[in-house]
Amino acid sequence: MPAPWRTPRGIITVLLLLLLAVLPLLTQAFDQRYLLSVGTRIVIWSIAAVSLNMILGYGGLVSFGHAAFLGIGGYAVGILSAEGYESGWMQWPVAIVVAVAWATLIGALSLRTRGVYFIMITLAFAQLVYYLSSGLAAYGGDDGLNISRSRFPGLIELRDKAAFYWLCFALLCATLWFCSRLVHSRFGHVLRGARSNELRMMALGFPVFRYRLAAFAIAGGFAALAGILLANDGAYISPAMMSWVKSGDLIVIVVLGGIGALFGPLYGTIAFFAVEEFLPPLLDLLHRGWGEYWQIVFGPLLVIIALYARGGIDSLLGRRHA
């Protein structure tokens, strides 16, 4: 059996990671700074998608409010910045702790339900956070708030686009490594076993609820990390970060890349942003004004993938499902 990195899927993954690693150098060499901005968003949203994949792909938990944790991370940084606390050493841990605490509370309530009830409860709590942020007039309300980027004196300057990109890329690699270790640990095996047959896992003596709650809290923490990076990327926070539309985008990205595949969220994010960037101008070439309706074309493409490539892009690259 060939080593994973010697398979076509492994080779493509390594090439993608190498391309992302040197992206700032390539954009500088070809004077395409805008592509660095797109690459930064791809890397940040990949972290968010990996966090959702932890519970959706491995735990079978369809959360339709995952973007709320993005917003919590971003707003924690933004509020602290507005109050004069600009140190990232303070902002980032506080944001992650708040998101993990909120995820634990929501998980403790929502994980007692199943199916569509779980989906609706996570959506309801996400909307609660969304409307709460919209009502924070002191921090911009519906209009959002311009903020100062987190400061790490003597370590890294987040206003440097290339440095910030490499920080995001390093955090993406760390997130993927953690997810890999989690999935192949006893914790991950119990989580996947509960997805397949919850009653059997409970009969074996595993406290399934606790495992799922821990996974939900961990996923919330990593999503908050992505929210922190989004806030620093644009030096701006707004309720739109945590809207149900963003939660839907994350689910689409995970499904598109491959549910339960380690690198599926990365594939899905790249494909999603590639379609978002290049499909509108392509449609405008065919007929002026068609570009704004690109989602009408993207929708059927996603349906075709869901019907004929059940494992998403990852399955098209040769992944075998048990």
mmCIF file of N, CA and C in Angstrom, residues 2 4 13 17 44 55-56 59 83 121 142 162-163 167 181 193 198 203 224 239 245 261 291:
data_model
loop_
_atom_site.group_PDB
_atom_site.id
_atom_site.type_symbol
_atom_site.label_atom_id
_atom_site.label_comp_id
_atom_site.label_asym_id
_atom_site.label_seq_id
_atom_site.Cartn_x
_atom_site.Cartn_y
_atom_site.Cartn_z
ATOM 1 N N PRO A 2 0.746 2.159 -0.966
ATOM 2 C CA PRO A 2 1.599 3.335 -1.040
ATOM 3 C C PRO A 2 1.374 4.273 0.132
ATOM 4 N N PRO A 4 0.509 7.630 2.082
ATOM 5 C CA PRO A 4 -0.582 8.554 1.750
ATOM 6 C C PRO A 4 -0.144 9.714 0.874
ATOM 7 N N THR A 13 -2.622 17.377 -2.364
ATOM 8 C CA THR A 13 -2.695 18.069 -1.077
ATOM 9 C C THR A 13 -1.372 18.741 -0.738
ATOM 10 N N LEU A 17 -0.684 22.775 -0.292
ATOM 11 C CA LEU A 17 -0.096 23.353 0.910
ATOM 12 C C LEU A 17 1.176 24.140 0.580
ATOM 13 N N ILE A 44 -8.334 31.470 6.443
ATOM 14 C CA ILE A 44 -9.129 31.705 7.651
ATOM 15 C C ILE A 44 -10.419 30.886 7.622
ATOM 16 N N ILE A 55 -17.339 18.341 14.213
ATOM 17 C CA ILE A 55 -18.609 17.871 14.768
ATOM 18 C C ILE A 55 -19.547 17.342 13.686
ATOM 19 N N LEU A 56 -19.500 17.915 12.503
ATOM 20 C CA LEU A 56 -20.374 17.471 11.420
ATOM 21 C C LEU A 56 -19.828 16.212 10.761
ATOM 22 N N GLY A 59 -18.712 13.694 14.066
ATOM 23 C CA GLY A 59 -19.732 13.467 15.081
ATOM 24 C C GLY A 59 -21.138 13.367 14.548
ATOM 25 N N GLU A 83 -12.271 49.188 23.996
ATOM 26 C CA GLU A 83 -12.100 49.615 25.386
ATOM 27 C C GLU A 83 -10.644 49.908 25.735
ATOM 28 N N ILE A 121 -32.333 24.304 17.096
ATOM 29 C CA ILE A 121 -31.887 24.901 18.357
ATOM 30 C C ILE A 121 -30.566 25.633 18.154
ATOM 31 N N ASP A 142 -25.880 47.554 13.931
ATOM 32 C CA ASP A 142 -25.973 46.916 12.614
ATOM 33 C C ASP A 142 -24.836 47.339 11.682
ATOM 34 N N ALA A 162 1.688 40.142 4.482
ATOM 35 C CA ALA A 162 2.386 38.871 4.294
ATOM 36 C C ALA A 162 2.591 38.162 5.634
ATOM 37 N N ALA A 163 3.011 38.910 6.656
ATOM 38 C CA ALA A 163 3.232 38.322 7.973
ATOM 39 C C ALA A 163 1.923 37.776 8.545
ATOM 40 N N LEU A 167 0.950 33.875 9.488
ATOM 41 C CA LEU A 167 0.412 33.512 10.799
ATOM 42 C C LEU A 167 -0.861 32.690 10.628
ATOM 43 N N ARG A 181 -4.867 14.408 14.943
ATOM 44 C CA ARG A 181 -4.581 13.702 16.184
ATOM 45 C C ARG A 181 -5.874 13.360 16.936
ATOM 46 N N GLY A 193 -17.780 6.426 16.417
ATOM 47 C CA GLY A 193 -18.612 5.277 16.750
ATOM 48 C C GLY A 193 -20.014 5.691 17.148
ATOM 49 N N GLU A 198 -25.060 5.054 18.211
ATOM 50 C CA GLU A 198 -24.983 5.654 19.545
ATOM 51 C C GLU A 198 -25.325 4.655 20.644
ATOM 52 N N ALA A 203 -23.844 1.228 25.295
ATOM 53 C CA ALA A 203 -23.852 -0.108 25.891
ATOM 54 C C ALA A 203 -22.442 -0.562 26.261
ATOM 55 N N ALA A 224 -13.876 30.259 16.931
ATOM 56 C CA ALA A 224 -13.574 31.583 17.489
ATOM 57 C C ALA A 224 -12.211 32.067 17.024
ATOM 58 N N PRO A 239 -22.306 42.310 12.807
ATOM 59 C CA PRO A 239 -23.185 41.157 13.039
ATOM 60 C C PRO A 239 -23.215 40.187 11.860
ATOM 61 N N VAL A 245 -26.559 32.936 7.176
ATOM 62 C CA VAL A 245 -26.009 32.741 5.827
ATOM 63 C C VAL A 245 -24.571 32.236 5.907
ATOM 64 N N ALA A 261 -13.583 14.210 5.873
ATOM 65 C CA ALA A 261 -12.237 14.120 5.302
ATOM 66 C C ALA A 261 -11.368 15.190 5.941
ATOM 67 N N GLY A 291 -23.553 38.099 -13.929
ATOM 68 C CA GLY A 291 -22.609 37.778 -12.867
ATOM 69 C C GLY A 291 -23.201 37.833 -11.483
#
